[in-house]
């Protein structure tokens, strides 16, 4: 809430310390660090209890790309973004609750809205013929044991090679690339139910096409609704490791295919994209052994964290998990896995207060639909591609190569003898 007496944002307006910090995307103490460095001027109003700052000067500092906090306040790299806010156990895309978005709109609709600000109902993304053919040939050339992330990485490189306009970073071209790349990634994956190419077209959304790449199980409407909601909820989640990698690549003006490749590289880490697979395997074990207590005990005895529980950004339950659990209650096939997940949560709660995260909810879907353990990572990667494009669009509008931190050299002091 604004301080009492602060004028509106017109010429000569003054901002409180908190308002200046919000505009700069930093902590209040960092504002005073800027003052001490001569980057901002402060003034105490007669009778006022704190310093005020000229709004134009604050905005000019923000435009100059002052995103890194001075070392006096911790030296953390911060990035101003208008995409995702995580606050009080809620997640928002451009100020709108993601659970509400998932309840009312499909993945392609939310992706388009996130990129352009326009909600286009029933929009469908389609893959260009040449790019899809190139991606499929590349995927088919991989060894049989290749996993879905191997296929996605190869598919994005092949699609890039087939696009002579990939170096055009104008907004319209980047948007066209995004609308074609995501369906190319989905349709390049081998189908588990149909002959190659069957069921693809302008009138079918991505969700049933992705379903057919993940499982042989029938795609009933309730289960498809869960998958579509998962795609929406996983589009973005602030500056995760893969998203930071994307912004670094975009800062160097890499083309959209390259920034998605950068995201895939970070996502492949065991501490990022693989989390849902661990939860999937745990739920399978609970169902096989008939006891969540025994499975949880094995994890704790081995010194491992229980998969699918806890998230450092949410003191309470992950709102994405909460939304998916609600939808999963309408899927009859999901009831055994859903009950197994609840047993894991209840068993662990006896010892420590940990809540379910989105990986556990995603595992309930993948287990109940007889998907492989890697299916959750595939869903994550496809969904997050839309968020990476949104971050790239933001970063393309920033000063180039601003993502360049300084290293702290700790090696031998020169001069050293020639080796």
mmCIF file with all atom_site columns, C-alpha atoms in Angstrom, residues 60-266:
data_model
loop_
_atom_site.group_PDB
_atom_site.id
_atom_site.type_symbol
_atom_site.label_atom_id
_atom_site.label_alt_id
_atom_site.label_comp_id
_atom_site.label_asym_id
_atom_site.label_entity_id
_atom_site.label_seq_id
_atom_site.pdbx_PDB_ins_code
_atom_site.Cartn_x
_atom_site.Cartn_y
_atom_site.Cartn_z
_atom_site.occupancy
_atom_site.B_iso_or_equiv
_atom_site.pdbx_formal_charge
_atom_site.auth_seq_id
_atom_site.auth_comp_id
_atom_site.auth_asym_id
_atom_site.auth_atom_id
_atom_site.pdbx_PDB_model_num
ATOM 1   C CA . UNK A 1 60  ? 15.454  6.243   -15.524 1.00 0.00 ? 60  UNK A CA 1
ATOM 2   C CA . UNK A 1 61  ? 17.568  4.044   -13.252 1.00 0.00 ? 61  UNK A CA 1
ATOM 3   C CA . UNK A 1 62  ? 15.228  1.119   -13.915 1.00 0.00 ? 62  UNK A CA 1
ATOM 4   C CA . UNK A 1 63  ? 15.472  1.652   -17.678 1.00 0.00 ? 63  UNK A CA 1
ATOM 5   C CA . UNK A 1 64  ? 19.276  1.690   -17.549 1.00 0.00 ? 64  UNK A CA 1
ATOM 6   C CA . UNK A 1 65  ? 19.135  -1.943  -16.597 1.00 0.00 ? 65  UNK A CA 1
ATOM 7   C CA . UNK A 1 66  ? 20.252  -1.669  -12.998 1.00 0.00 ? 66  UNK A CA 1
ATOM 8   C CA . UNK A 1 67  ? 19.114  -5.171  -12.168 1.00 0.00 ? 67  UNK A CA 1
ATOM 9   C CA . UNK A 1 68  ? 21.955  -6.367  -9.950  1.00 0.00 ? 68  UNK A CA 1
ATOM 10  C CA . UNK A 1 69  ? 21.866  -5.405  -6.329  1.00 0.00 ? 69  UNK A CA 1
ATOM 11  C CA . UNK A 1 70  ? 25.022  -3.693  -5.026  1.00 0.00 ? 70  UNK A CA 1
ATOM 12  C CA . UNK A 1 71  ? 27.315  -5.999  -3.093  1.00 0.00 ? 71  UNK A CA 1
ATOM 13  C CA . UNK A 1 72  ? 26.473  -4.227  0.141   1.00 0.00 ? 72  UNK A CA 1
ATOM 14  C CA . UNK A 1 73  ? 23.032  -5.858  0.106   1.00 0.00 ? 73  UNK A CA 1
ATOM 15  C CA . UNK A 1 74  ? 24.169  -9.343  -0.806  1.00 0.00 ? 74  UNK A CA 1
ATOM 16  C CA . UNK A 1 75  ? 25.156  -8.978  -4.442  1.00 0.00 ? 75  UNK A CA 1
ATOM 17  C CA . UNK A 1 76  ? 22.291  -11.146 -5.690  1.00 0.00 ? 76  UNK A CA 1
ATOM 18  C CA . UNK A 1 77  ? 21.402  -10.945 -9.361  1.00 0.00 ? 77  UNK A CA 1
ATOM 19  C CA . UNK A 1 78  ? 17.760  -9.936  -9.690  1.00 0.00 ? 78  UNK A CA 1
ATOM 20  C CA . UNK A 1 79  ? 15.732  -9.774  -12.887 1.00 0.00 ? 79  UNK A CA 1
ATOM 21  C CA . UNK A 1 80  ? 12.670  -7.605  -13.313 1.00 0.00 ? 80  UNK A CA 1
ATOM 22  C CA . UNK A 1 81  ? 9.868   -9.559  -14.972 1.00 0.00 ? 81  UNK A CA 1
ATOM 23  C CA . UNK A 1 82  ? 6.164   -9.058  -15.560 1.00 0.00 ? 82  UNK A CA 1
ATOM 24  C CA . UNK A 1 83  ? 5.378   -12.733 -16.103 1.00 0.00 ? 83  UNK A CA 1
ATOM 25  C CA . UNK A 1 84  ? 5.102   -14.619 -12.801 1.00 0.00 ? 84  UNK A CA 1
ATOM 26  C CA . UNK A 1 85  ? 4.542   -13.604 -9.184  1.00 0.00 ? 85  UNK A CA 1
ATOM 27  C CA . UNK A 1 86  ? 4.654   -16.138 -6.334  1.00 0.00 ? 86  UNK A CA 1
ATOM 28  C CA . UNK A 1 87  ? 3.069   -14.715 -3.192  1.00 0.00 ? 87  UNK A CA 1
ATOM 29  C CA . UNK A 1 88  ? 1.439   -16.220 -0.090  1.00 0.00 ? 88  UNK A CA 1
ATOM 30  C CA . UNK A 1 89  ? 1.045   -19.736 -1.464  1.00 0.00 ? 89  UNK A CA 1
ATOM 31  C CA . UNK A 1 90  ? -0.390  -18.456 -4.738  1.00 0.00 ? 90  UNK A CA 1
ATOM 32  C CA . UNK A 1 91  ? 1.115   -18.285 -8.206  1.00 0.00 ? 91  UNK A CA 1
ATOM 33  C CA . UNK A 1 92  ? 0.053   -15.582 -10.675 1.00 0.00 ? 92  UNK A CA 1
ATOM 34  C CA . UNK A 1 93  ? 0.683   -15.070 -14.392 1.00 0.00 ? 93  UNK A CA 1
ATOM 35  C CA . UNK A 1 94  ? 0.543   -11.346 -15.172 1.00 0.00 ? 94  UNK A CA 1
ATOM 36  C CA . UNK A 1 95  ? -1.446  -10.840 -11.974 1.00 0.00 ? 95  UNK A CA 1
ATOM 37  C CA . UNK A 1 96  ? -4.005  -13.592 -12.667 1.00 0.00 ? 96  UNK A CA 1
ATOM 38  C CA . UNK A 1 97  ? -4.174  -16.656 -10.409 1.00 0.00 ? 97  UNK A CA 1
ATOM 39  C CA . UNK A 1 98  ? -2.792  -19.625 -12.345 1.00 0.00 ? 98  UNK A CA 1
ATOM 40  C CA . UNK A 1 99  ? -5.339  -21.998 -10.812 1.00 0.00 ? 99  UNK A CA 1
ATOM 41  C CA . UNK A 1 100 ? -8.136  -19.815 -12.174 1.00 0.00 ? 100 UNK A CA 1
ATOM 42  C CA . UNK A 1 101 ? -6.482  -19.717 -15.595 1.00 0.00 ? 101 UNK A CA 1
ATOM 43  C CA . UNK A 1 102 ? -6.185  -23.516 -15.605 1.00 0.00 ? 102 UNK A CA 1
ATOM 44  C CA . UNK A 1 103 ? -9.837  -23.855 -14.620 1.00 0.00 ? 103 UNK A CA 1
ATOM 45  C CA . UNK A 1 104 ? -11.148 -21.702 -17.469 1.00 0.00 ? 104 UNK A CA 1
ATOM 46  C CA . UNK A 1 105 ? -8.681  -21.860 -20.369 1.00 0.00 ? 105 UNK A CA 1
ATOM 47  C CA . UNK A 1 106 ? -6.592  -24.365 -22.291 1.00 0.00 ? 106 UNK A CA 1
ATOM 48  C CA . UNK A 1 107 ? -2.837  -24.476 -22.654 1.00 0.00 ? 107 UNK A CA 1
ATOM 49  C CA . UNK A 1 108 ? -2.645  -22.877 -26.099 1.00 0.00 ? 108 UNK A CA 1
ATOM 50  C CA . UNK A 1 109 ? -5.028  -20.093 -25.054 1.00 0.00 ? 109 UNK A CA 1
ATOM 51  C CA . UNK A 1 110 ? -2.997  -19.232 -21.946 1.00 0.00 ? 110 UNK A CA 1
ATOM 52  C CA . UNK A 1 111 ? 0.302   -19.401 -23.851 1.00 0.00 ? 111 UNK A CA 1
ATOM 53  C CA . UNK A 1 112 ? -0.992  -17.000 -26.510 1.00 0.00 ? 112 UNK A CA 1
ATOM 54  C CA . UNK A 1 113 ? -2.340  -14.647 -23.844 1.00 0.00 ? 113 UNK A CA 1
ATOM 55  C CA . UNK A 1 114 ? 0.967   -14.743 -21.938 1.00 0.00 ? 114 UNK A CA 1
ATOM 56  C CA . UNK A 1 115 ? 2.873   -13.804 -25.099 1.00 0.00 ? 115 UNK A CA 1
ATOM 57  C CA . UNK A 1 116 ? 0.535   -11.181 -26.547 1.00 0.00 ? 116 UNK A CA 1
ATOM 58  C CA . UNK A 1 117 ? -1.905  -10.097 -23.833 1.00 0.00 ? 117 UNK A CA 1
ATOM 59  C CA . UNK A 1 118 ? -4.794  -11.286 -26.015 1.00 0.00 ? 118 UNK A CA 1
ATOM 60  C CA . UNK A 1 119 ? -6.996  -14.218 -24.977 1.00 0.00 ? 119 UNK A CA 1
ATOM 61  C CA . UNK A 1 120 ? -7.903  -15.985 -28.223 1.00 0.00 ? 120 UNK A CA 1
ATOM 62  C CA . UNK A 1 121 ? -10.438 -18.689 -27.473 1.00 0.00 ? 121 UNK A CA 1
ATOM 63  C CA . UNK A 1 122 ? -9.979  -22.051 -29.230 1.00 0.00 ? 122 UNK A CA 1
ATOM 64  C CA . UNK A 1 123 ? -6.633  -21.067 -30.785 1.00 0.00 ? 123 UNK A CA 1
ATOM 65  C CA . UNK A 1 124 ? -4.733  -24.057 -32.193 1.00 0.00 ? 124 UNK A CA 1
ATOM 66  C CA . UNK A 1 125 ? -0.976  -24.323 -32.753 1.00 0.00 ? 125 UNK A CA 1
ATOM 67  C CA . UNK A 1 126 ? 0.130   -26.307 -35.814 1.00 0.00 ? 126 UNK A CA 1
ATOM 68  C CA . UNK A 1 127 ? 3.531   -27.563 -36.920 1.00 0.00 ? 127 UNK A CA 1
ATOM 69  C CA . UNK A 1 128 ? 4.960   -26.536 -40.321 1.00 0.00 ? 128 UNK A CA 1
ATOM 70  C CA . UNK A 1 129 ? 5.255   -29.538 -42.629 1.00 0.00 ? 129 UNK A CA 1
ATOM 71  C CA . UNK A 1 130 ? 8.975   -29.127 -43.385 1.00 0.00 ? 130 UNK A CA 1
ATOM 72  C CA . UNK A 1 131 ? 10.014  -28.527 -39.788 1.00 0.00 ? 131 UNK A CA 1
ATOM 73  C CA . UNK A 1 132 ? 7.950   -31.461 -38.524 1.00 0.00 ? 132 UNK A CA 1
ATOM 74  C CA . UNK A 1 133 ? 9.371   -33.789 -41.179 1.00 0.00 ? 133 UNK A CA 1
ATOM 75  C CA . UNK A 1 134 ? 12.927  -32.780 -40.238 1.00 0.00 ? 134 UNK A CA 1
ATOM 76  C CA . UNK A 1 135 ? 12.222  -33.227 -36.517 1.00 0.00 ? 135 UNK A CA 1
ATOM 77  C CA . UNK A 1 136 ? 10.692  -36.664 -37.052 1.00 0.00 ? 136 UNK A CA 1
ATOM 78  C CA . UNK A 1 137 ? 13.604  -37.853 -39.159 1.00 0.00 ? 137 UNK A CA 1
ATOM 79  C CA . UNK A 1 138 ? 16.034  -36.724 -36.469 1.00 0.00 ? 138 UNK A CA 1
ATOM 80  C CA . UNK A 1 139 ? 14.034  -38.386 -33.689 1.00 0.00 ? 139 UNK A CA 1
ATOM 81  C CA . UNK A 1 140 ? 13.709  -41.641 -35.607 1.00 0.00 ? 140 UNK A CA 1
ATOM 82  C CA . UNK A 1 141 ? 17.484  -41.761 -36.101 1.00 0.00 ? 141 UNK A CA 1
ATOM 83  C CA . UNK A 1 142 ? 18.101  -41.950 -32.343 1.00 0.00 ? 142 UNK A CA 1
ATOM 84  C CA . UNK A 1 143 ? 18.841  -45.265 -30.594 1.00 0.00 ? 143 UNK A CA 1
ATOM 85  C CA . UNK A 1 144 ? 15.735  -47.132 -29.416 1.00 0.00 ? 144 UNK A CA 1
ATOM 86  C CA . UNK A 1 145 ? 16.608  -46.639 -25.759 1.00 0.00 ? 145 UNK A CA 1
ATOM 87  C CA . UNK A 1 146 ? 16.585  -42.832 -26.121 1.00 0.00 ? 146 UNK A CA 1
ATOM 88  C CA . UNK A 1 147 ? 14.371  -41.041 -23.633 1.00 0.00 ? 147 UNK A CA 1
ATOM 89  C CA . UNK A 1 148 ? 11.794  -38.321 -24.330 1.00 0.00 ? 148 UNK A CA 1
ATOM 90  C CA . UNK A 1 149 ? 14.168  -35.494 -23.401 1.00 0.00 ? 149 UNK A CA 1
ATOM 91  C CA . UNK A 1 150 ? 16.693  -36.872 -25.901 1.00 0.00 ? 150 UNK A CA 1
ATOM 92  C CA . UNK A 1 151 ? 13.974  -36.747 -28.541 1.00 0.00 ? 151 UNK A CA 1
ATOM 93  C CA . UNK A 1 152 ? 12.885  -33.225 -27.628 1.00 0.00 ? 152 UNK A CA 1
ATOM 94  C CA . UNK A 1 153 ? 16.441  -31.873 -27.716 1.00 0.00 ? 153 UNK A CA 1
ATOM 95  C CA . UNK A 1 154 ? 17.047  -33.382 -31.152 1.00 0.00 ? 154 UNK A CA 1
ATOM 96  C CA . UNK A 1 155 ? 13.655  -32.237 -32.435 1.00 0.00 ? 155 UNK A CA 1
ATOM 97  C CA . UNK A 1 156 ? 14.263  -28.580 -31.547 1.00 0.00 ? 156 UNK A CA 1
ATOM 98  C CA . UNK A 1 157 ? 17.666  -28.596 -33.272 1.00 0.00 ? 157 UNK A CA 1
ATOM 99  C CA . UNK A 1 158 ? 16.205  -30.186 -36.410 1.00 0.00 ? 158 UNK A CA 1
ATOM 100 C CA . UNK A 1 159 ? 13.325  -27.698 -36.459 1.00 0.00 ? 159 UNK A CA 1
ATOM 101 C CA . UNK A 1 160 ? 15.825  -24.834 -36.161 1.00 0.00 ? 160 UNK A CA 1
ATOM 102 C CA . UNK A 1 161 ? 17.848  -26.128 -39.104 1.00 0.00 ? 161 UNK A CA 1
ATOM 103 C CA . UNK A 1 162 ? 14.667  -26.202 -41.192 1.00 0.00 ? 162 UNK A CA 1
ATOM 104 C CA . UNK A 1 163 ? 13.808  -22.565 -40.406 1.00 0.00 ? 163 UNK A CA 1
ATOM 105 C CA . UNK A 1 164 ? 15.826  -19.995 -42.408 1.00 0.00 ? 164 UNK A CA 1
ATOM 106 C CA . UNK A 1 165 ? 14.110  -17.159 -40.484 1.00 0.00 ? 165 UNK A CA 1
ATOM 107 C CA . UNK A 1 166 ? 15.272  -18.326 -37.064 1.00 0.00 ? 166 UNK A CA 1
ATOM 108 C CA . UNK A 1 167 ? 17.691  -15.398 -36.661 1.00 0.00 ? 167 UNK A CA 1
ATOM 109 C CA . UNK A 1 168 ? 14.914  -12.823 -37.076 1.00 0.00 ? 168 UNK A CA 1
ATOM 110 C CA . UNK A 1 169 ? 14.222  -11.653 -33.519 1.00 0.00 ? 169 UNK A CA 1
ATOM 111 C CA . UNK A 1 170 ? 11.379  -9.281  -34.352 1.00 0.00 ? 170 UNK A CA 1
ATOM 112 C CA . UNK A 1 171 ? 8.405   -9.885  -32.085 1.00 0.00 ? 171 UNK A CA 1
ATOM 113 C CA . UNK A 1 172 ? 6.044   -11.113 -34.810 1.00 0.00 ? 172 UNK A CA 1
ATOM 114 C CA . UNK A 1 173 ? 8.568   -13.637 -36.114 1.00 0.00 ? 173 UNK A CA 1
ATOM 115 C CA . UNK A 1 174 ? 9.401   -14.896 -32.632 1.00 0.00 ? 174 UNK A CA 1
ATOM 116 C CA . UNK A 1 175 ? 5.684   -15.371 -31.929 1.00 0.00 ? 175 UNK A CA 1
ATOM 117 C CA . UNK A 1 176 ? 5.215   -17.292 -35.180 1.00 0.00 ? 176 UNK A CA 1
ATOM 118 C CA . UNK A 1 177 ? 8.174   -19.462 -34.219 1.00 0.00 ? 177 UNK A CA 1
ATOM 119 C CA . UNK A 1 178 ? 6.677   -20.169 -30.806 1.00 0.00 ? 178 UNK A CA 1
ATOM 120 C CA . UNK A 1 179 ? 3.294   -21.131 -32.254 1.00 0.00 ? 179 UNK A CA 1
ATOM 121 C CA . UNK A 1 180 ? 4.965   -23.619 -34.593 1.00 0.00 ? 180 UNK A CA 1
ATOM 122 C CA . UNK A 1 181 ? 7.769   -24.962 -32.390 1.00 0.00 ? 181 UNK A CA 1
ATOM 123 C CA . UNK A 1 182 ? 5.606   -26.293 -29.549 1.00 0.00 ? 182 UNK A CA 1
ATOM 124 C CA . UNK A 1 183 ? 3.385   -28.458 -31.804 1.00 0.00 ? 183 UNK A CA 1
ATOM 125 C CA . UNK A 1 184 ? 6.494   -29.597 -33.675 1.00 0.00 ? 184 UNK A CA 1
ATOM 126 C CA . UNK A 1 185 ? 7.945   -30.888 -30.400 1.00 0.00 ? 185 UNK A CA 1
ATOM 127 C CA . UNK A 1 186 ? 4.710   -32.691 -29.532 1.00 0.00 ? 186 UNK A CA 1
ATOM 128 C CA . UNK A 1 187 ? 4.081   -34.201 -32.963 1.00 0.00 ? 187 UNK A CA 1
ATOM 129 C CA . UNK A 1 188 ? 7.710   -35.294 -33.407 1.00 0.00 ? 188 UNK A CA 1
ATOM 130 C CA . UNK A 1 189 ? 7.394   -37.654 -30.437 1.00 0.00 ? 189 UNK A CA 1
ATOM 131 C CA . UNK A 1 190 ? 6.426   -41.204 -31.469 1.00 0.00 ? 190 UNK A CA 1
ATOM 132 C CA . UNK A 1 191 ? 2.722   -41.916 -31.065 1.00 0.00 ? 191 UNK A CA 1
ATOM 133 C CA . UNK A 1 192 ? 1.719   -44.780 -28.787 1.00 0.00 ? 192 UNK A CA 1
ATOM 134 C CA . UNK A 1 193 ? -1.815  -45.106 -30.182 1.00 0.00 ? 193 UNK A CA 1
ATOM 135 C CA . UNK A 1 194 ? -2.120  -43.880 -33.791 1.00 0.00 ? 194 UNK A CA 1
ATOM 136 C CA . UNK A 1 195 ? -0.238  -44.210 -37.028 1.00 0.00 ? 195 UNK A CA 1
ATOM 137 C CA . UNK A 1 196 ? 2.193   -41.323 -37.500 1.00 0.00 ? 196 UNK A CA 1
ATOM 138 C CA . UNK A 1 197 ? 0.321   -38.171 -38.346 1.00 0.00 ? 197 UNK A CA 1
ATOM 139 C CA . UNK A 1 198 ? -3.127  -39.496 -37.535 1.00 0.00 ? 198 UNK A CA 1
ATOM 140 C CA . UNK A 1 199 ? -5.298  -37.147 -35.541 1.00 0.00 ? 199 UNK A CA 1
ATOM 141 C CA . UNK A 1 200 ? -3.169  -34.080 -36.180 1.00 0.00 ? 200 UNK A CA 1
ATOM 142 C CA . UNK A 1 201 ? -4.736  -30.972 -37.608 1.00 0.00 ? 201 UNK A CA 1
ATOM 143 C CA . UNK A 1 202 ? -5.958  -27.464 -37.081 1.00 0.00 ? 202 UNK A CA 1
ATOM 144 C CA . UNK A 1 203 ? -9.088  -28.587 -35.222 1.00 0.00 ? 203 UNK A CA 1
ATOM 145 C CA . UNK A 1 204 ? -7.413  -30.629 -32.468 1.00 0.00 ? 204 UNK A CA 1
ATOM 146 C CA . UNK A 1 205 ? -5.668  -29.089 -29.502 1.00 0.00 ? 205 UNK A CA 1
ATOM 147 C CA . UNK A 1 206 ? -2.203  -30.093 -28.364 1.00 0.00 ? 206 UNK A CA 1
ATOM 148 C CA . UNK A 1 207 ? -3.413  -31.910 -25.256 1.00 0.00 ? 207 UNK A CA 1
ATOM 149 C CA . UNK A 1 208 ? -4.922  -35.044 -26.874 1.00 0.00 ? 208 UNK A CA 1
ATOM 150 C CA . UNK A 1 209 ? -1.971  -35.204 -29.270 1.00 0.00 ? 209 UNK A CA 1
ATOM 151 C CA . UNK A 1 210 ? 0.451   -35.138 -26.338 1.00 0.00 ? 210 UNK A CA 1
ATOM 152 C CA . UNK A 1 211 ? -1.644  -37.744 -24.502 1.00 0.00 ? 211 UNK A CA 1
ATOM 153 C CA . UNK A 1 212 ? -1.250  -40.159 -27.415 1.00 0.00 ? 212 UNK A CA 1
ATOM 154 C CA . UNK A 1 213 ? 2.540   -39.711 -27.161 1.00 0.00 ? 213 UNK A CA 1
ATOM 155 C CA . UNK A 1 214 ? 2.558   -40.600 -23.480 1.00 0.00 ? 214 UNK A CA 1
ATOM 156 C CA . UNK A 1 215 ? 0.217   -43.567 -23.096 1.00 0.00 ? 215 UNK A CA 1
ATOM 157 C CA . UNK A 1 216 ? -1.939  -46.230 -24.760 1.00 0.00 ? 216 UNK A CA 1
ATOM 158 C CA . UNK A 1 217 ? -4.715  -45.596 -22.242 1.00 0.00 ? 217 UNK A CA 1
ATOM 159 C CA . UNK A 1 218 ? -7.972  -44.113 -23.569 1.00 0.00 ? 218 UNK A CA 1
ATOM 160 C CA . UNK A 1 219 ? -8.114  -40.337 -23.350 1.00 0.00 ? 219 UNK A CA 1
ATOM 161 C CA . UNK A 1 220 ? -11.323 -39.706 -21.437 1.00 0.00 ? 220 UNK A CA 1
ATOM 162 C CA . UNK A 1 221 ? -12.377 -36.052 -21.032 1.00 0.00 ? 221 UNK A CA 1
ATOM 163 C CA . UNK A 1 222 ? -11.669 -35.872 -17.275 1.00 0.00 ? 222 UNK A CA 1
ATOM 164 C CA . UNK A 1 223 ? -8.108  -37.186 -17.662 1.00 0.00 ? 223 UNK A CA 1
ATOM 165 C CA . UNK A 1 224 ? -7.441  -34.869 -20.607 1.00 0.00 ? 224 UNK A CA 1
ATOM 166 C CA . UNK A 1 225 ? -8.672  -31.998 -18.456 1.00 0.00 ? 225 UNK A CA 1
ATOM 167 C CA . UNK A 1 226 ? -6.030  -32.823 -15.842 1.00 0.00 ? 226 UNK A CA 1
ATOM 168 C CA . UNK A 1 227 ? -3.275  -32.960 -18.466 1.00 0.00 ? 227 UNK A CA 1
ATOM 169 C CA . UNK A 1 228 ? -4.359  -29.651 -19.976 1.00 0.00 ? 228 UNK A CA 1
ATOM 170 C CA . UNK A 1 229 ? -4.461  -28.023 -16.537 1.00 0.00 ? 229 UNK A CA 1
ATOM 171 C CA . UNK A 1 230 ? -0.992  -29.383 -15.770 1.00 0.00 ? 230 UNK A CA 1
ATOM 172 C CA . UNK A 1 231 ? 0.338   -27.828 -18.982 1.00 0.00 ? 231 UNK A CA 1
ATOM 173 C CA . UNK A 1 232 ? -1.127  -24.448 -17.988 1.00 0.00 ? 232 UNK A CA 1
ATOM 174 C CA . UNK A 1 233 ? 0.129   -24.582 -14.401 1.00 0.00 ? 233 UNK A CA 1
ATOM 175 C CA . UNK A 1 234 ? 3.657   -25.546 -15.463 1.00 0.00 ? 234 UNK A CA 1
ATOM 176 C CA . UNK A 1 235 ? 4.103   -22.808 -18.092 1.00 0.00 ? 235 UNK A CA 1
ATOM 177 C CA . UNK A 1 236 ? 6.283   -20.716 -15.796 1.00 0.00 ? 236 UNK A CA 1
ATOM 178 C CA . UNK A 1 237 ? 7.450   -20.518 -12.191 1.00 0.00 ? 237 UNK A CA 1
ATOM 179 C CA . UNK A 1 238 ? 9.585   -17.396 -11.819 1.00 0.00 ? 238 UNK A CA 1
ATOM 180 C CA . UNK A 1 239 ? 13.347  -17.760 -12.389 1.00 0.00 ? 239 UNK A CA 1
ATOM 181 C CA . UNK A 1 240 ? 13.856  -21.513 -12.144 1.00 0.00 ? 240 UNK A CA 1
ATOM 182 C CA . UNK A 1 241 ? 17.267  -22.794 -13.259 1.00 0.00 ? 241 UNK A CA 1
ATOM 183 C CA . UNK A 1 242 ? 16.091  -23.532 -16.801 1.00 0.00 ? 242 UNK A CA 1
ATOM 184 C CA . UNK A 1 243 ? 14.426  -20.125 -17.117 1.00 0.00 ? 243 UNK A CA 1
ATOM 185 C CA . UNK A 1 244 ? 17.582  -18.339 -15.989 1.00 0.00 ? 244 UNK A CA 1
ATOM 186 C CA . UNK A 1 245 ? 19.522  -20.301 -18.628 1.00 0.00 ? 245 UNK A CA 1
ATOM 187 C CA . UNK A 1 246 ? 16.978  -19.149 -21.208 1.00 0.00 ? 246 UNK A CA 1
ATOM 188 C CA . UNK A 1 247 ? 17.333  -15.506 -20.197 1.00 0.00 ? 247 UNK A CA 1
ATOM 189 C CA . UNK A 1 248 ? 21.130  -15.701 -20.390 1.00 0.00 ? 248 UNK A CA 1
ATOM 190 C CA . UNK A 1 249 ? 20.857  -17.114 -23.929 1.00 0.00 ? 249 UNK A CA 1
ATOM 191 C CA . UNK A 1 250 ? 18.290  -14.477 -24.904 1.00 0.00 ? 250 UNK A CA 1
ATOM 192 C CA . UNK A 1 251 ? 20.517  -11.765 -23.446 1.00 0.00 ? 251 UNK A CA 1
ATOM 193 C CA . UNK A 1 252 ? 23.169  -12.890 -25.948 1.00 0.00 ? 252 UNK A CA 1
ATOM 194 C CA . UNK A 1 253 ? 20.447  -12.622 -28.630 1.00 0.00 ? 253 UNK A CA 1
ATOM 195 C CA . UNK A 1 254 ? 20.239  -16.353 -29.319 1.00 0.00 ? 254 UNK A CA 1
ATOM 196 C CA . UNK A 1 255 ? 17.271  -17.274 -31.534 1.00 0.00 ? 255 UNK A CA 1
ATOM 197 C CA . UNK A 1 256 ? 14.144  -18.916 -29.994 1.00 0.00 ? 256 UNK A CA 1
ATOM 198 C CA . UNK A 1 257 ? 15.181  -22.473 -30.877 1.00 0.00 ? 257 UNK A CA 1
ATOM 199 C CA . UNK A 1 258 ? 18.537  -21.942 -29.169 1.00 0.00 ? 258 UNK A CA 1
ATOM 200 C CA . UNK A 1 259 ? 16.973  -20.481 -26.043 1.00 0.00 ? 259 UNK A CA 1
ATOM 201 C CA . UNK A 1 260 ? 14.645  -23.505 -25.789 1.00 0.00 ? 260 UNK A CA 1
ATOM 202 C CA . UNK A 1 261 ? 17.702  -25.758 -26.196 1.00 0.00 ? 261 UNK A CA 1
ATOM 203 C CA . UNK A 1 262 ? 19.323  -23.875 -23.300 1.00 0.00 ? 262 UNK A CA 1
ATOM 204 C CA . UNK A 1 263 ? 16.226  -24.496 -21.202 1.00 0.00 ? 263 UNK A CA 1
ATOM 205 C CA . UNK A 1 264 ? 16.251  -28.200 -22.060 1.00 0.00 ? 264 UNK A CA 1
ATOM 206 C CA . UNK A 1 265 ? 19.894  -28.400 -21.012 1.00 0.00 ? 265 UNK A CA 1
ATOM 207 C CA . UNK A 1 266 ? 19.190  -27.089 -17.503 1.00 0.00 ? 266 UNK A CA 1
#
